[in-house]
Amino acid sequence: MPEAIPFPPPAARLERRRILNDTTIRSLKPPSSGRVDYFDDLTPGLSLRVTSKNARSWTVFIGTRTVDRSA
């Protein structure tokens, strides 16, 4: 099984939130090392990962809400 990627702390995630459109995506510079996830403000769960070699990949985080109806 692959190793889990640590989830960044909330403060670090907020710094990387923006509206991901053609202009902002083209302006993103690759980090000096590792990778950075940029989260979209308009589409919850959508992020663009940029690596130090300028590889770019999209990620969509999905989840389900469970409601406890046992009461």
GROMACS .gro file of C-alpha atoms in nm:
model
   71
    1MET     CA    1   0.000   0.000   0.000
    2PRO     CA    2   0.142   0.346  -0.083
    3GLU     CA    3   0.248   0.573   0.198
    4ALA     CA    4  -0.008   0.835   0.302
    5ILE     CA    5   0.058   1.196   0.209
    6PRO     CA    6   0.043   1.423   0.515
    7PHE     CA    7  -0.241   1.673   0.502
    8PRO     CA    8  -0.114   2.034   0.531
    9PRO     CA    9  -0.222   2.236   0.835
   10PRO     CA   10  -0.522   2.470   0.780
   11ALA     CA   11  -0.315   2.792   0.783
   12ALA     CA   12  -0.086   2.663   0.508
   13ARG     CA   13  -0.385   2.552   0.301
   14LEU     CA   14  -0.552   2.894   0.323
   15GLU     CA   15  -0.243   3.062   0.177
   16ARG     CA   16  -0.278   2.844  -0.135
   17ARG     CA   17  -0.648   2.905  -0.201
   18ARG     CA   18  -0.739   3.093  -0.517
   19ILE     CA   19  -0.972   3.084  -0.812
   20LEU     CA   20  -0.812   2.836  -1.052
   21ASN     CA   21  -0.856   2.965  -1.405
   22ASP     CA   22  -0.634   2.983  -1.711
   23THR     CA   23  -0.456   3.300  -1.598
   24THR     CA   24  -0.381   3.186  -1.243
   25ILE     CA   25  -0.274   2.837  -1.351
   26ARG     CA   26  -0.025   2.977  -1.603
   27SER     CA   27   0.117   3.215  -1.339
   28LEU     CA   28   0.192   2.943  -1.082
   29LYS     CA   29   0.565   2.884  -1.040
   30PRO     CA   30   0.697   2.541  -0.941
   31PRO     CA   31   0.833   2.510  -0.585
   32SER     CA   32   1.209   2.475  -0.539
   33SER     CA   33   1.155   2.122  -0.403
   34GLY     CA   34   0.867   1.886  -0.340
   35ARG     CA   35   0.513   1.974  -0.441
   36VAL     CA   36   0.243   2.229  -0.365
   37ASP     CA   37  -0.136   2.188  -0.380
   38TYR     CA   38  -0.342   2.491  -0.480
   39PHE     CA   39  -0.710   2.472  -0.383
   40ASP     CA   40  -0.990   2.633  -0.584
   41ASP     CA   41  -1.219   2.878  -0.401
   42LEU     CA   42  -1.509   2.826  -0.641
   43THR     CA   43  -1.513   2.444  -0.656
   44PRO     CA   44  -1.484   2.274  -0.317
   45GLY     CA   45  -1.250   1.975  -0.326
   46LEU     CA   46  -1.070   2.074  -0.647
   47SER     CA   47  -0.695   2.128  -0.633
   48LEU     CA   48  -0.402   2.157  -0.870
   49ARG     CA   49  -0.074   1.998  -0.763
   50VAL     CA   50   0.248   2.152  -0.897
   51THR     CA   51   0.579   1.969  -0.848
   52SER     CA   52   0.934   2.102  -0.848
   53LYS     CA   53   0.974   1.968  -1.204
   54ASN     CA   54   0.665   2.168  -1.305
   55ALA     CA   55   0.446   1.859  -1.350
   56ARG     CA   56   0.082   1.954  -1.291
   57SER     CA   57  -0.202   1.726  -1.193
   58TRP     CA   58  -0.559   1.777  -1.084
   59THR     CA   59  -0.710   1.625  -0.770
   60VAL     CA   60  -1.072   1.612  -0.659
   61PHE     CA   61  -1.143   1.535  -0.295
   62ILE     CA   62  -1.485   1.386  -0.241
   63GLY     CA   63  -1.658   1.268   0.069
   64THR     CA   64  -1.991   1.155   0.190
   65ARG     CA   65  -2.182   1.300   0.475
   66THR     CA   66  -2.325   1.048   0.711
   67VAL     CA   67  -2.617   1.130   0.929
   68ASP     CA   68  -2.680   0.940   1.250
   69ARG     CA   69  -3.051   0.864   1.246
   70SER     CA   70  -3.046   0.620   1.534
   71ALA     CA   71  -3.201   0.859   1.788
   0.00000   0.00000   0.00000
